[in-house]
CSV table of C-alpha atoms in Angstrom, one decimal:
chain,number,residue,atom,x,y,z
A,1,MET,CA,-71.0,142.9,-50.3
A,2,PRO,CA,-68.8,139.7,-51.0
A,3,SER,CA,-68.4,137.6,-47.9
A,4,SER,CA,-64.8,137.6,-46.5
A,5,LEU,CA,-65.5,133.9,-45.4
A,6,GLN,CA,-66.1,132.5,-48.8
A,7,PHE,CA,-64.3,129.0,-49.1
A,8,PRO,CA,-61.4,130.1,-51.4
A,9,GLN,CA,-60.4,133.1,-49.1
A,10,SER,CA,-61.2,131.1,-45.8
A,11,ARG,CA,-58.5,128.6,-46.6
A,12,ARG,CA,-55.9,131.5,-45.9
A,13,LEU,CA,-57.2,131.6,-42.4
A,14,LEU,CA,-56.5,128.0,-41.8
A,15,PRO,CA,-52.9,127.7,-40.2
A,16,SER,CA,-50.8,124.4,-41.0
A,17,THR,CA,-51.4,121.7,-38.4
A,18,LYS,CA,-47.5,121.8,-38.0
A,19,ALA,CA,-47.5,125.4,-37.0
A,20,LEU,CA,-50.5,124.8,-34.6
A,21,ALA,CA,-48.7,121.8,-33.1
A,22,ALA,CA,-45.5,123.8,-32.5
A,23,PHE,CA,-47.5,126.6,-30.9
A,24,GLU,CA,-49.5,124.3,-28.6
A,25,ALA,CA,-46.3,122.5,-27.6
A,26,VAL,CA,-44.3,125.6,-26.8
A,27,ALA,CA,-47.2,127.2,-25.0
A,28,ARG,CA,-47.9,124.1,-22.9
A,29,LEU,CA,-44.2,123.3,-22.2
A,30,LYS,CA,-43.1,126.9,-22.0
A,31,SER,CA,-40.0,125.9,-23.6
A,32,PHE,CA,-38.9,125.8,-27.3
A,33,THR,CA,-36.2,123.1,-26.4
A,34,ARG,CA,-38.8,120.7,-24.8
A,35,ALA,CA,-41.3,121.3,-27.5
A,36,ALA,CA,-38.6,120.7,-30.3
A,37,SER,CA,-37.8,117.3,-28.5
A,38,GLU,CA,-41.5,116.3,-28.2
A,39,LEU,CA,-42.2,117.1,-31.7
A,40,SER,CA,-38.8,115.5,-33.1
A,41,LEU,CA,-37.8,118.8,-34.6
A,42,SER,CA,-34.9,121.0,-34.3
A,43,GLN,CA,-35.4,124.4,-32.2
A,44,SER,CA,-34.8,126.3,-35.4
A,45,ALA,CA,-37.7,124.5,-37.2
A,46,VAL,CA,-40.1,125.1,-34.2
A,47,SER,CA,-39.1,128.7,-34.1
A,48,LYS,CA,-39.9,129.0,-38.0
A,49,GLN,CA,-43.2,127.5,-37.6
A,50,ILE,CA,-44.1,130.0,-34.7
A,51,ALA,CA,-42.9,133.0,-36.7
A,52,ALA,CA,-44.9,131.9,-39.8
A,53,LEU,CA,-48.0,131.5,-37.6
A,54,GLU,CA,-47.5,135.0,-36.0
A,55,GLN,CA,-47.1,136.5,-39.5
A,56,GLN,CA,-50.3,134.8,-40.9
A,57,LEU,CA,-52.3,136.0,-37.8
A,58,GLY,CA,-50.6,139.5,-37.7
A,59,LEU,CA,-50.3,139.0,-33.8
A,60,ARG,CA,-47.5,138.4,-31.4
A,61,LEU,CA,-48.4,135.2,-29.4
A,62,PHE,CA,-45.4,135.0,-27.1
A,63,GLU,CA,-44.0,137.8,-25.0
A,64,SER,CA,-40.6,139.1,-25.9
A,65,GLY,CA,-37.9,140.2,-23.6
A,66,ARG,CA,-38.8,138.0,-20.7
A,67,THR,CA,-35.6,137.1,-18.4
A,68,HIS,CA,-37.4,134.1,-17.1
A,69,GLY,CA,-39.2,131.5,-19.2
A,70,ILE,CA,-41.7,131.8,-22.0
A,71,GLY,CA,-45.0,133.8,-21.6
A,72,LEU,CA,-48.0,134.1,-23.8
A,73,THR,CA,-49.5,137.6,-24.8
A,74,PRO,CA,-53.2,138.0,-24.0
A,75,ALA,CA,-53.9,137.2,-27.6
A,76,GLY,CA,-51.7,134.0,-27.4
A,77,ALA,CA,-53.3,132.8,-24.1
A,78,GLN,CA,-56.7,132.9,-25.7
A,79,TYR,CA,-55.5,131.3,-28.9
A,80,PHE,CA,-53.8,128.5,-26.8
A,81,GLU,CA,-57.0,127.5,-25.0
A,82,SER,CA,-58.8,127.1,-28.4
A,83,ILE,CA,-56.1,125.4,-30.3
A,84,ARG,CA,-55.4,123.0,-27.4
A,85,ARG,CA,-59.2,121.9,-27.6
A,86,ILE,CA,-59.1,121.7,-31.4
A,87,LEU,CA,-56.0,119.6,-31.7
A,88,ALA,CA,-57.2,117.2,-28.9
A,89,ASP,CA,-60.5,116.8,-30.7
A,90,LEU,CA,-58.7,116.4,-34.0
A,91,SER,CA,-56.5,113.7,-32.6
A,92,ALA,CA,-59.4,111.8,-30.9
A,93,THR,CA,-61.6,112.0,-34.1
A,94,THR,CA,-58.8,110.6,-36.2
A,95,ALA,CA,-58.0,107.9,-33.7
A,96,SER,CA,-61.7,106.8,-33.5
A,97,LEU,CA,-61.9,106.7,-37.3
A,98,ILE,CA,-58.8,104.5,-37.5
A,99,ALA,CA,-60.1,102.2,-34.8
A,100,PHE,CA,-63.5,102.0,-36.5
A,101,ASN,CA,-61.9,100.6,-39.6
A,102,ASP,CA,-61.1,97.3,-38.0
A,103,ASP,CA,-60.3,95.7,-41.6
A,104,MET,CA,-56.8,97.4,-41.4
A,105,ARG,CA,-55.6,94.9,-38.9
A,106,SER,CA,-53.0,97.2,-37.6
A,107,LEU,CA,-52.4,97.8,-33.9
A,108,ARG,CA,-50.4,100.7,-32.8
A,109,LEU,CA,-48.8,100.1,-29.5
A,110,GLY,CA,-46.9,102.4,-27.1
A,111,VAL,CA,-44.0,100.7,-25.6
A,112,PRO,CA,-41.2,101.7,-23.2
A,113,ALA,CA,-38.0,101.2,-25.2
A,114,SER,CA,-36.1,98.5,-23.0
A,115,PHE,CA,-39.2,96.7,-22.4
A,116,GLY,CA,-40.1,96.5,-26.0
A,117,SER,CA,-36.6,95.4,-27.1
A,118,ARG,CA,-35.8,93.1,-24.4
A,119,TRP,CA,-39.0,91.5,-23.3
A,120,LEU,CA,-41.8,92.0,-26.0
A,121,ILE,CA,-39.9,91.8,-29.2
A,122,PRO,CA,-38.2,88.3,-28.5
A,123,ARG,CA,-41.7,87.0,-28.1
A,124,ILE,CA,-43.7,88.8,-30.7
A,125,SER,CA,-42.7,86.2,-33.3
A,126,ARG,CA,-45.0,83.7,-31.5
A,127,LEU,CA,-48.1,86.1,-32.2
A,128,PHE,CA,-47.1,86.4,-35.9
A,129,GLU,CA,-47.0,82.7,-36.1
A,130,SER,CA,-50.5,82.3,-34.7
A,131,GLU,CA,-52.0,85.5,-36.1
A,132,PRO,CA,-50.1,86.1,-39.4
A,133,ASP,CA,-52.5,88.7,-40.6
A,134,ILE,CA,-51.7,91.0,-37.8
A,135,THR,CA,-49.5,94.2,-38.2
A,136,ILE,CA,-48.0,95.7,-35.1
A,137,GLU,CA,-46.8,99.3,-35.2
A,138,PHE,CA,-44.4,100.0,-32.2
A,139,ALA,CA,-44.3,103.6,-30.9
A,140,THR,CA,-41.3,103.5,-28.4
A,141,ARG,CA,-40.8,105.8,-25.5
A,142,MET,CA,-37.9,106.4,-23.2
A,143,ASN,CA,-39.0,107.0,-19.6
A,144,THR,CA,-42.1,109.1,-19.8
A,145,ARG,CA,-45.6,108.0,-18.9
A,146,LEU,CA,-48.4,108.3,-21.6
A,147,GLU,CA,-50.6,111.2,-21.1
A,148,SER,CA,-54.3,110.7,-20.8
A,149,ASN,CA,-54.9,111.3,-24.5
A,150,PHE,CA,-54.0,108.3,-26.3
A,151,GLY,CA,-53.9,110.0,-29.7
A,152,ASN,CA,-53.5,107.5,-32.4
A,153,LEU,CA,-52.2,104.7,-30.1
A,154,ASP,CA,-54.5,101.7,-29.7
A,155,ALA,CA,-53.0,100.6,-26.4
A,156,SER,CA,-49.7,101.1,-24.4
A,157,ILE,CA,-47.4,99.3,-22.1
A,158,GLU,CA,-47.3,101.1,-18.6
A,159,PHE,CA,-45.4,101.0,-15.4
A,160,ALA,CA,-47.3,102.5,-12.5
A,161,ARG,CA,-48.0,101.9,-8.8
A,162,GLU,CA,-51.8,101.7,-9.4
A,163,PRO,CA,-54.1,102.6,-12.4
A,164,ASP,CA,-54.3,106.4,-12.4
A,165,THR,CA,-56.2,107.3,-15.4
A,166,PRO,CA,-59.9,106.4,-16.4
A,167,HIS,CA,-58.8,103.7,-19.0
A,168,VAL,CA,-58.8,99.8,-19.1
A,169,TRP,CA,-55.8,98.8,-17.1
A,170,ARG,CA,-54.8,95.0,-17.1
A,171,GLN,CA,-51.8,93.9,-14.9
A,172,LEU,CA,-49.3,91.8,-17.0
A,173,MET,CA,-46.8,91.1,-14.1
A,174,PRO,CA,-45.2,92.2,-11.1
A,175,TRP,CA,-41.8,93.9,-11.6
A,176,THR,CA,-39.0,92.2,-9.7
A,177,VAL,CA,-35.6,93.4,-9.3
A,178,THR,CA,-32.6,91.3,-8.7
A,179,ALA,CA,-28.8,91.4,-8.4
A,180,VAL,CA,-26.6,90.2,-11.2
A,181,ALA,CA,-22.9,90.4,-12.2
A,182,SER,CA,-20.2,88.9,-14.3
A,183,LYS,CA,-18.7,85.5,-13.0
A,184,ASP,CA,-15.3,87.1,-12.7
A,185,LEU,CA,-16.4,90.0,-10.6
A,186,ILE,CA,-18.4,87.8,-8.4
A,187,GLU,CA,-15.4,85.3,-7.9
A,188,GLY,CA,-12.9,88.3,-7.7
A,189,PHE,CA,-14.7,90.1,-4.8
A,190,ARG,CA,-16.2,87.0,-3.3
A,191,ILE,CA,-19.8,88.3,-3.6
A,192,GLU,CA,-21.8,85.4,-1.8
A,193,ALA,CA,-24.4,87.5,0.3
A,194,PRO,CA,-26.3,90.7,0.0
A,195,GLU,CA,-23.9,92.3,2.6
A,196,HIS,CA,-21.0,91.6,0.2
A,197,LEU,CA,-22.4,94.2,-2.2
A,198,SER,CA,-20.6,97.0,-0.2
A,199,ARG,CA,-17.4,95.5,-1.7
A,200,VAL,CA,-18.3,96.6,-5.3
A,201,SER,CA,-20.2,99.5,-7.1
A,202,ILE,CA,-23.8,99.0,-7.5
A,203,LEU,CA,-25.1,99.7,-11.1
A,204,MET,CA,-28.7,100.7,-11.7
A,205,HIS,CA,-31.2,102.6,-13.6
A,206,SER,CA,-32.4,105.8,-12.4
A,207,SER,CA,-35.9,104.4,-12.1
A,208,ASP,CA,-34.8,101.8,-9.7
A,209,VAL,CA,-33.0,104.1,-7.3
A,210,PRO,CA,-36.1,104.6,-4.8
A,211,LEU,CA,-36.4,100.8,-4.5
A,212,TRP,CA,-32.7,100.5,-3.9
A,213,SER,CA,-32.6,103.2,-1.4
A,214,GLU,CA,-35.4,101.6,0.6
A,215,TRP,CA,-33.5,98.2,0.7
A,216,SER,CA,-30.0,99.6,1.2
A,217,ALA,CA,-31.1,101.8,4.0
A,218,ARG,CA,-32.0,98.5,6.0
A,219,MET,CA,-28.5,97.1,5.2
A,220,THR,CA,-26.8,100.4,6.0
A,221,ALA,CA,-28.3,100.2,9.4
A,222,ARG,CA,-26.3,96.9,9.9
A,223,GLY,CA,-23.0,98.7,9.0
A,224,ALA,CA,-22.8,98.3,5.2
A,225,SER,CA,-22.3,101.2,3.0
A,226,PHE,CA,-22.7,101.4,-0.8
A,227,LYS,CA,-21.4,103.1,-3.8
A,228,THR,CA,-23.8,103.5,-6.7
A,229,VAL,CA,-23.5,104.5,-10.3
A,230,VAL,CA,-26.8,105.4,-12.0
A,231,PHE,CA,-27.6,105.1,-15.8
A,232,GLU,CA,-30.4,106.6,-17.8
A,233,THR,CA,-30.9,103.4,-19.8
A,234,TYR,CA,-31.1,99.8,-19.1
A,235,PRO,CA,-28.7,98.6,-21.8
A,236,MET,CA,-26.0,100.8,-20.4
A,237,VAL,CA,-26.5,99.1,-16.9
A,238,PHE,CA,-26.3,95.6,-18.3
A,239,GLN,CA,-23.1,96.4,-20.4
A,240,ALA,CA,-21.5,97.9,-17.5
A,241,ALA,CA,-22.3,94.8,-15.5
A,242,VAL,CA,-21.1,92.3,-18.2
A,243,VAL,CA,-17.6,94.2,-18.5
A,244,GLY,CA,-17.3,94.0,-14.7
A,245,LEU,CA,-17.8,97.5,-13.4
A,246,GLY,CA,-20.0,96.2,-10.5
A,247,VAL,CA,-23.1,94.4,-9.6
A,248,ALA,CA,-26.3,95.5,-11.6
A,249,ILE,CA,-29.6,95.7,-9.7
A,250,ALA,CA,-32.3,95.6,-12.3
A,251,PRO,CA,-35.4,93.8,-13.6
A,252,ALA,CA,-34.7,90.2,-14.2
A,253,ALA,CA,-37.4,90.2,-17.1
A,254,LEU,CA,-34.9,92.5,-19.0
A,255,MET,CA,-31.7,90.6,-18.5
A,256,GLU,CA,-33.0,87.2,-20.1
A,257,LYS,CA,-30.5,87.3,-22.8
A,258,GLU,CA,-27.6,87.8,-20.6
A,259,LEU,CA,-28.6,85.3,-17.9
A,260,ALA,CA,-29.3,82.6,-20.5
A,261,SER,CA,-25.8,83.2,-22.2
A,262,GLY,CA,-24.0,83.2,-18.7
A,263,GLU,CA,-22.7,86.8,-19.4
A,264,LEU,CA,-24.5,87.8,-16.1
A,265,VAL,CA,-25.3,85.4,-13.2
A,266,LYS,CA,-27.1,85.8,-9.9
A,267,PRO,CA,-24.4,85.7,-7.0
A,268,PHE,CA,-27.2,84.9,-4.5
A,269,PRO,CA,-31.2,85.1,-4.5
A,270,LEU,CA,-32.4,88.6,-4.2
A,271,ASP,CA,-35.8,89.5,-5.4
A,272,LEU,CA,-36.8,93.0,-4.6
A,273,GLN,CA,-40.5,93.6,-5.4
A,274,SER,CA,-40.9,97.0,-7.1
A,275,PRO,CA,-43.8,99.1,-6.1
A,276,HIS,CA,-44.4,99.4,-9.7
A,277,LYS,CA,-46.4,96.9,-11.8
A,278,CYS,CA,-46.5,96.4,-15.6
A,279,TYR,CA,-49.8,97.0,-17.2
A,280,LEU,CA,-51.5,96.8,-20.7
A,281,VAL,CA,-53.4,100.0,-20.9
A,282,TYR,CA,-56.0,101.2,-23.5
A,283,PRO,CA,-59.1,103.6,-23.6
A,284,GLY,CA,-62.5,101.9,-22.9
A,285,ASP,CA,-63.7,102.9,-26.5
A,286,ARG,CA,-60.7,100.9,-28.0
A,287,SER,CA,-61.9,97.5,-26.3
A,288,GLY,CA,-64.2,96.6,-29.1
A,289,ARG,CA,-61.6,96.4,-31.6
A,290,LYS,CA,-61.0,92.8,-32.8
A,291,ILE,CA,-57.3,93.2,-33.4
A,292,LEU,CA,-56.7,94.6,-29.9
A,293,THR,CA,-58.7,91.8,-28.4
A,294,ARG,CA,-56.6,89.3,-30.3
A,295,PHE,CA,-53.3,90.8,-29.1
A,296,GLU,CA,-54.6,91.0,-25.7
A,297,GLU,CA,-55.7,87.4,-25.6
A,298,TRP,CA,-52.1,86.3,-27.2
A,299,LEU,CA,-50.4,88.5,-24.5
A,300,PHE,CA,-52.1,87.1,-21.5
A,301,SER,CA,-51.6,83.4,-22.9
A,302,LEU,CA,-47.8,83.9,-22.3
A,303,ASP,CA,-46.0,82.8,-19.3
A,304,LEU,CA,-45.8,86.3,-17.6
A,305,HIS,CA,-43.6,85.1,-14.7
A,306,GLY,CA,-41.3,83.3,-16.7
């Protein structure tokens, strides 16, 4: 009797990695919309991948007719547990192989978008001047923390109160938030002391709201009240401040360009220490990579408080 698991036939039992990734993301996130966003695909593309996978398996993986959320069928739940492990192992194995080949001289770095564009990129030319054979691949993120599995990243810049994963965490700098505004606004509203901030709108990023709330609560007890405008990206905060919509409460490290040009100025000394700190984070098994060591040495040779 011929075996049904002979190689030419067994290949038909191997779903595409795109289909498996789509299934794993939908099952984990319980949402086609969030899965599509994570995979940088359209919802339609994710749905087609799931449909093709179910057709290949001859099984329904997701329950139909649910009024709330997305649920797995018993077969889908069993498949999800296996596929999640398989994809994690595949990702880790691939990352280890890439890391093993140190001759590639390419470092893949996860960077929050605003920190990358406003702090790291302006300085990176210094690295290329001293290390011309190094290649950096930037994987930018918006406001999400990296999960415990680094995938194909060698390292990541993270903001956290304290190290919270079993990796190597090296603190780069404390995170200081200050007040800045256009000269015209400062002069027009006579913003000369912290209590004068109640005269204008306060512009801030959503991640800085807890720090501002803690500080402003003390000021409110003295009779001050504040109107806040919250944005989802730092460039929007800075642009709003430049055109005079209010005083921005934001990290000084991300406003070096505007402060140097005079577009924004500090009306008075105000340094609020964020509970979050900036870290370089990488898995312990990456610490032996020469390229990561060279990047780390360069990074910590910078004036991290300047």
